[in-house]
Coordinates of C-alpha atoms (C1' of nucleotides) in Angstrom, one line a residue:
Chain W
X1 CA -2.0 -71.8 34.4
X2 CA -5.6 -72.3 33.7
X3 CA -6.8 -70.7 37.0
X4 CA -4.6 -67.7 36.3
X5 CA -6.5 -67.2 33.0
X6 CA -9.7 -67.5 34.8
X7 CA -8.7 -64.8 37.1
X8 CA -7.8 -62.7 34.0
X9 CA -11.3 -63.2 32.7
X10 CA -13.0 -62.1 35.9
X11 CA -10.8 -59.0 36.6
X12 CA -10.0 -57.4 33.2
X13 CA -8.2 -54.6 34.7
X14 CA -6.2 -56.4 37.4
X15 CA -2.5 -56.7 37.7
X16 CA -2.1 -59.9 35.7
X17 CA -3.9 -58.4 32.7
X18 CA -2.0 -55.3 32.7
X19 CA 1.2 -57.1 32.8
X20 CA 0.1 -59.4 29.9
X21 CA -1.3 -56.4 28.0
X22 CA 1.9 -54.2 28.5
X23 CA 3.9 -57.3 27.1
X24 CA 1.7 -57.8 24.1
X25 CA 1.5 -54.1 23.3
X26 CA 5.3 -53.9 23.5
X27 CA 6.0 -56.9 21.3
X28 CA 3.2 -56.0 19.0
X29 CA 4.5 -52.4 18.5
X30 CA 8.0 -53.7 17.7
X31 CA 6.7 -56.3 15.3
X32 CA 4.4 -54.0 13.5
X33 CA 7.2 -51.5 12.8
X34 CA 9.5 -54.2 11.7
X35 CA 6.9 -55.2 9.0
X36 CA 6.1 -51.7 8.0
X37 CA 9.6 -50.3 7.7
X38 CA 9.8 -51.7 4.2
X39 CA 7.1 -49.6 2.9
X40 CA 8.5 -46.5 4.3
X41 CA 11.9 -47.1 2.7
X42 CA 10.1 -47.1 -0.7
X43 CA 9.2 -43.5 -0.3
X44 CA 13.0 -42.5 -0.3
X45 CA 12.4 -40.5 2.8
X46 CA 14.1 -41.7 6.0
X47 CA 11.8 -42.6 9.0
X48 CA 12.4 -39.6 11.1
X49 CA 11.8 -37.3 8.2
X50 CA 8.7 -39.1 7.1
X51 CA 7.5 -39.1 10.6
X52 CA 7.9 -35.4 11.0
X53 CA 6.2 -34.8 7.7
X54 CA 3.4 -36.9 9.0
X55 CA 2.9 -34.7 12.0
X56 CA 2.7 -31.7 9.9
X57 CA 0.3 -33.2 7.5
X58 CA -2.1 -34.4 10.3
X59 CA -1.6 -31.9 12.9
X60 CA -1.1 -29.0 10.6
X61 CA 1.6 -26.1 10.4
X62 CA 3.5 -25.4 13.6
X63 CA 6.6 -24.2 15.2
X64 CA 9.8 -26.2 15.1
X65 CA 9.8 -26.6 18.9
X66 CA 6.3 -28.1 18.9
X67 CA 7.2 -30.4 16.2
X68 CA 10.4 -31.3 17.9
X69 CA 8.3 -32.1 21.1
X70 CA 5.8 -34.1 19.1
X71 CA 8.5 -36.1 17.7
X72 CA 10.2 -36.7 21.0
X73 CA 13.4 -35.0 19.8
X74 CA 15.5 -31.9 20.7
X75 CA 15.1 -28.8 18.7
X76 CA 18.7 -28.9 17.2
X77 CA 17.7 -32.3 15.8
X78 CA 14.5 -31.1 14.3
X79 CA 16.1 -28.1 12.8
X80 CA 18.4 -30.3 10.8
X81 CA 15.6 -32.6 9.7
X82 CA 13.5 -29.7 8.5
X83 CA 16.4 -28.1 6.8
X84 CA 16.7 -31.4 4.7
X85 CA 12.9 -31.6 4.2
X86 CA 13.0 -28.2 2.9
X87 CA 15.8 -28.8 0.6
X88 CA 13.7 -31.5 -0.9
X89 CA 10.7 -29.1 -1.2
X90 CA 8.7 -31.2 1.1
X91 CA 8.0 -28.7 3.7
X92 CA 8.1 -24.9 3.8
X93 CA 9.3 -22.5 6.5
X94 CA 7.7 -19.1 6.9
X95 CA 8.1 -16.5 9.6
X96 CA 5.6 -16.4 12.5
X97 CA 3.8 -13.2 12.0
X98 CA 3.3 -12.9 15.7
X99 CA 6.7 -13.7 16.8
X100 CA 9.9 -12.5 14.9
X101 CA 11.8 -15.5 16.4
X102 CA 9.4 -18.1 15.4
X103 CA 8.8 -20.2 12.3
X104 CA 5.7 -21.7 10.9
X105 CA 6.6 -25.1 9.4
X106 CA 4.1 -26.6 7.0
X107 CA 4.1 -29.4 4.5
X108 CA 4.0 -28.5 0.9
X109 CA 1.7 -30.1 -1.7
X110 CA 4.5 -32.2 -2.9
X111 CA 5.3 -33.1 0.7
X112 CA 1.7 -34.0 1.4
X113 CA 1.4 -36.2 -1.7
X114 CA 4.5 -38.1 -0.9
X115 CA 3.6 -38.6 2.7
X116 CA 0.1 -39.9 1.7
X117 CA 1.7 -42.3 -0.9
X118 CA 3.8 -43.7 1.8
X119 CA 0.9 -44.3 3.9
X120 CA -0.9 -46.1 1.1
X121 CA 2.1 -48.3 0.8
X122 CA 2.0 -49.1 4.6
X123 CA -1.7 -49.8 4.2
X124 CA -1.1 -52.1 1.3
X125 CA 1.3 -54.1 3.6
X126 CA -1.1 -54.0 6.5
X127 CA -4.0 -55.0 4.3
X128 CA -2.4 -58.2 3.4
X129 CA -2.3 -59.1 7.1
X130 CA -5.8 -57.7 7.7
X131 CA -7.2 -60.1 5.1
X132 CA -6.6 -62.9 7.5
X133 CA -8.7 -61.2 10.1
X134 CA -12.4 -61.3 10.4
X135 CA -14.6 -58.0 10.5
X136 CA -15.0 -58.5 14.1
X137 CA -11.3 -58.4 14.6
X138 CA -10.8 -55.5 12.5
X139 CA -13.5 -53.7 14.4
X140 CA -11.7 -54.4 17.6
X141 CA -8.5 -53.2 16.3
X142 CA -10.3 -50.0 15.1
X143 CA -11.8 -49.4 18.5
X144 CA -8.4 -49.8 20.3
X145 CA -6.3 -47.8 17.9
X146 CA -7.4 -44.4 19.2
X147 CA -6.5 -45.6 22.7
X148 CA -3.2 -46.9 21.5
X149 CA -2.5 -43.4 20.0
X150 CA -3.5 -41.7 23.3
X151 CA -1.4 -44.1 25.3
X152 CA 1.6 -43.4 23.0
X153 CA 1.1 -39.5 23.2
X154 CA 1.1 -39.3 27.0
X155 CA 4.7 -38.6 27.9
Chain J
X1 CA -17.4 -35.2 4.7
X2 CA -20.0 -36.2 7.1
X3 CA -21.4 -38.7 4.5
X4 CA -18.1 -40.3 4.5
X5 CA -18.0 -40.5 8.1
X6 CA -21.4 -42.2 7.9
X7 CA -20.0 -44.7 5.5
X8 CA -17.2 -45.5 7.9
X9 CA -19.6 -46.2 10.6
X10 CA -21.6 -48.6 8.3
X11 CA -18.6 -50.4 6.8
X12 CA -15.9 -50.7 9.5
X13 CA -13.6 -52.6 7.3
X14 CA -13.9 -50.3 4.4
X15 CA -11.2 -48.3 2.7
X16 CA -11.3 -45.1 4.7
X17 CA -11.2 -47.0 8.0
X18 CA -8.3 -49.1 7.0
X19 CA -6.3 -46.0 5.8
X20 CA -6.9 -44.4 9.3
X21 CA -6.4 -47.7 11.1
X22 CA -3.0 -48.2 9.4
X23 CA -1.9 -44.7 10.2
X24 CA -3.0 -45.0 13.8
X25 CA -1.4 -48.3 14.4
X26 CA 1.8 -46.8 12.8
X27 CA 2.0 -43.8 14.9
X28 CA 0.8 -45.6 17.9
X29 CA 3.5 -48.2 17.7
X30 CA 6.2 -45.5 17.2
X31 CA 4.9 -43.3 20.0
X32 CA 4.6 -46.3 22.3
X33 CA 8.3 -47.5 21.7
X34 CA 9.5 -43.9 22.0
X35 CA 7.9 -43.5 25.4
X36 CA 9.5 -46.6 27.0
X37 CA 12.9 -45.9 25.4
X38 CA 13.9 -44.3 28.7
X39 CA 13.7 -47.5 30.5
X40 CA 16.2 -49.0 28.2
X41 CA 18.5 -46.2 28.9
X42 CA 18.6 -47.1 32.6
X43 CA 20.1 -50.4 31.9
X44 CA 23.2 -48.5 30.4
X45 CA 22.9 -50.7 27.4
X46 CA 22.0 -49.1 24.1
X47 CA 18.8 -50.2 22.4
X48 CA 20.3 -52.2 19.6
X49 CA 22.6 -54.0 22.0
X50 CA 19.8 -54.7 24.4
X51 CA 17.7 -56.1 21.6
X52 CA 20.4 -58.4 20.4
X53 CA 21.0 -59.5 23.9
X54 CA 17.1 -60.2 24.1
X55 CA 17.4 -62.4 21.0
X56 CA 20.3 -64.4 22.5
X57 CA 18.3 -64.8 25.8
X58 CA 15.0 -65.9 24.2
X59 CA 16.1 -67.7 21.1
X60 CA 19.3 -69.2 22.5
X61 CA 23.0 -69.2 21.3
X62 CA 23.4 -68.7 17.6
X63 CA 25.8 -67.3 14.8
X64 CA 26.5 -63.8 14.2
X65 CA 24.8 -64.0 10.8
X66 CA 21.6 -65.5 12.1
X67 CA 21.6 -62.9 15.0
X68 CA 22.2 -60.1 12.3
X69 CA 19.2 -61.5 10.3
X70 CA 17.0 -61.6 13.4
X71 CA 17.7 -58.0 14.2
X72 CA 17.3 -56.9 10.6
X73 CA 20.8 -55.8 10.5
X74 CA 23.9 -56.6 8.4
X75 CA 26.7 -58.7 9.7
X76 CA 29.3 -55.9 10.1
X77 CA 26.8 -54.0 12.3
X78 CA 26.2 -57.1 14.4
X79 CA 29.9 -57.8 14.6
X80 CA 30.5 -54.5 16.3
X81 CA 27.7 -54.7 18.5
X82 CA 28.7 -58.1 19.7
X83 CA 32.3 -56.9 20.2
X84 CA 30.9 -54.3 22.6
X85 CA 28.6 -56.6 24.4
X86 CA 31.4 -59.0 24.8
X87 CA 33.7 -56.3 26.2
X88 CA 31.0 -55.7 28.8
X89 CA 30.9 -59.4 29.6
X90 CA 27.1 -59.5 28.6
X91 CA 27.8 -62.2 25.8
X92 CA 30.3 -64.8 25.0
X93 CA 31.8 -65.9 21.7
X94 CA 32.9 -69.6 21.2
X95 CA 34.1 -71.2 18.1
X96 CA 31.6 -73.2 16.3
X97 CA 32.8 -76.9 16.7
X98 CA 31.4 -77.7 13.3
X99 CA 32.7 -74.9 11.3
X100 CA 36.1 -73.3 12.0
X101 CA 34.9 -70.0 10.5
X102 CA 31.8 -69.6 12.4
X103 CA 31.0 -68.5 16.0
X104 CA 28.3 -69.4 18.6
X105 CA 27.4 -66.3 20.5
X106 CA 25.5 -66.8 23.8
X107 CA 24.3 -64.5 26.6
X108 CA 26.4 -64.7 29.8
X109 CA 24.5 -65.0 33.1
X110 CA 25.2 -61.5 33.8
X111 CA 23.9 -60.6 30.3
X112 CA 20.8 -62.6 31.0
X113 CA 20.1 -60.9 34.2
X114 CA 20.6 -57.3 33.0
X115 CA 18.4 -58.0 30.0
X116 CA 15.5 -59.3 32.0
X117 CA 15.8 -56.3 34.3
X118 CA 15.7 -54.0 31.5
X119 CA 12.5 -55.7 30.1
X120 CA 10.9 -55.5 33.4
X121 CA 11.4 -51.7 33.6
X122 CA 10.2 -51.3 30.1
X123 CA 7.0 -53.1 30.9
X124 CA 6.5 -51.4 34.2
X125 CA 6.5 -48.0 32.4
X126 CA 4.1 -49.2 30.0
X127 CA 1.8 -50.4 33.0
X128 CA 2.2 -47.0 34.5
X129 CA 0.7 -45.5 31.3
X130 CA -2.1 -48.1 31.3
X131 CA -3.1 -46.8 34.8
X132 CA -4.1 -43.5 33.1
X133 CA -6.8 -45.2 31.2
X134 CA -10.3 -46.1 32.1
X135 CA -11.3 -49.7 32.6
X136 CA -13.3 -49.5 29.4
X137 CA -10.3 -48.2 27.6
X138 CA -8.0 -51.1 28.9
X139 CA -10.8 -53.6 28.1
X140 CA -10.8 -52.3 24.4
X141 CA -7.0 -52.5 24.2
X142 CA -7.1 -55.9 25.9
X143 CA -9.4 -57.1 23.4
X144 CA -7.3 -55.7 20.5
X145 CA -3.8 -56.7 21.8
X146 CA -3.8 -60.3 20.7
X147 CA -5.0 -59.3 17.4
X148 CA -2.2 -56.7 17.1
X149 CA 0.3 -59.4 18.1
X150 CA -1.1 -61.7 15.4
X151 CA -0.9 -58.8 12.9
X152 CA 2.7 -58.1 13.9
X153 CA 3.9 -61.7 13.9
X154 CA 3.1 -62.4 10.2
X155 CA 6.1 -61.5 8.3
Chain F
dT1 C1' 44.7 -83.2 -4.4
dT2 C1' 44.8 -78.9 -5.4
dG3 C1' 42.9 -74.7 -7.5
dA4 C1' 38.7 -72.0 -7.7
dC5 C1' 34.9 -70.5 -5.7
dA6 C1' 31.7 -69.7 -1.6
dT7 C1' 30.9 -68.4 3.1
dA8 C1' 31.6 -66.4 8.2
dG9 C1' 33.3 -62.7 10.4
dT10 C1' 36.1 -58.4 10.7
dT11 C1' 37.9 -53.9 9.5
dC12 C1' 37.7 -49.6 7.1
dG13 C1' 35.5 -45.4 5.7
dT14 C1' 31.1 -43.0 5.0
dT15 C1' 26.5 -41.3 6.3
dA16 C1' 22.3 -40.3 9.0
dG17 C1' 20.5 -38.8 13.2
dG18 C1' 20.8 -38.0 17.9
dC19 C1' 22.8 -35.1 21.7
dT20 C1' 24.9 -30.9 24.5
dA21 C1' 27.0 -26.4 24.4
dA22 C1' 27.4 -22.2 22.6
dC23 C1' 25.7 -18.7 19.4
dT24 C1' 22.3 -15.0 17.3
dA25 C1' 18.2 -12.6 17.2
dA26 C1' 13.9 -11.2 19.2
dT27 C1' 10.8 -10.7 22.9
dA28 C1' 9.5 -10.0 27.9
dA29 C1' 10.2 -8.2 32.4
dT30 C1' 12.0 -5.2 36.0
Chain X
dA1 C1' 16.9 0.5 29.3
dT2 C1' 19.1 -3.1 30.8
dT3 C1' 18.5 -7.8 31.8
dA4 C1' 16.7 -12.3 31.3
dT5 C1' 14.2 -15.5 28.6
dT6 C1' 13.0 -18.0 24.3
dA7 C1' 13.3 -19.7 19.2
dG8 C1' 16.1 -21.5 16.3
dT9 C1' 20.8 -22.4 14.3
dT10 C1' 25.6 -23.8 14.3
dA11 C1' 29.4 -26.7 15.9
dG12 C1' 31.2 -30.8 17.5
dC13 C1' 30.8 -35.2 19.2
dC14 C1' 28.9 -40.0 19.6
dT15 C1' 26.4 -44.2 18.2
dA16 C1' 24.8 -47.2 14.7
dA17 C1' 24.0 -48.3 10.3
dC18 C1' 25.7 -49.4 5.5
dG19 C1' 28.8 -51.2 1.5
dA20 C1' 33.5 -52.6 0.0
dA21 C1' 37.3 -55.0 0.8
dC22 C1' 39.9 -58.2 3.6
dT23 C1' 41.1 -62.8 6.1
dA24 C1' 40.4 -67.4 7.1
dT25 C1' 38.0 -71.3 6.6
dG26 C1' 35.3 -74.7 4.1
dT27 C1' 33.5 -77.0 -0.4
dC28 C1' 33.7 -78.8 -4.8
dA29 C1' 35.2 -80.3 -9.3
dA30 C1' 38.8 -81.2 -12.6

DNA sequence: TTGACATAGTTCGTTAGGCTAACTAATAAT
DNA sequence: ATTATTAGTTAGCCTAACGAACTATGTCAA
């Protein structure tokens, strides 16, 4: 056991490390979402809708198809989600001026506000946990987070 | 704006960074799990069932209620999931010898085998993604992963 | 000891969110 | 100009979640 850990230290990109890393990321992702779910529920917006809204806020206005792709969902599913978000005045559909078939979907001010409030609640929840970490640990998380995102966005 | 970024650089645990960090971790976790969902589908077992099975394999035989609690789900939901897993001979229900109302639910050998295969596939998919990263990126992820786990495991 | 209450699990009916297939409308291509 | 392709929607189905109501068993106190 200890010799394997020694190997790990010496070859940080080797099989053993990747195996362990994959496992840690997997369990970490599951645990993190479980803990954060509560905060999202408080927004009154369901997770799929909140997530779509988040994409619109951070990535900007876009077509239904690209939004569906970003969310890993098929167009009919996104169509329904958007219809519901629109009914709640959280997003807005406008015709694409360059393509009569297309739409430009954007977050409304209200949608943006609610989404950001939800993020604040998540943060508050995370902060409790972050308080147990050193600045060094937080810095390491911060350095890794963009890589995690990149990993997550490569399908 | 650039002055805010300067602040961020100087105080890596400040408000702005934590906001961004919370959001990145959130979206990263969602994207990561979405990406490896496919592996679960290959088992022929739905994610909730596979997850319940996983609890049974790793935490051992237990009552329906505790299983439901472990999965963050209500008893009726778990009751149905278990009925389906039982029909597929992946779990087994036996009466609780100490309580005539209760059940002891356990994974069968078949269930255990299939669950472990599924997990291997999931991790293999994650490892494939890791292969697309540079050694430096992997090192950063590796440095952060235990912190992520620590964060995730504090409910 | 027995009647009242509590608990474990199930059944029922509803809702949300995902899919595919089939449709309409607009654009692109031959 | 006709045909094929593409964007989005509608319809119909499935799974998984919930709460309410039910059954059966266990617990407790009068």
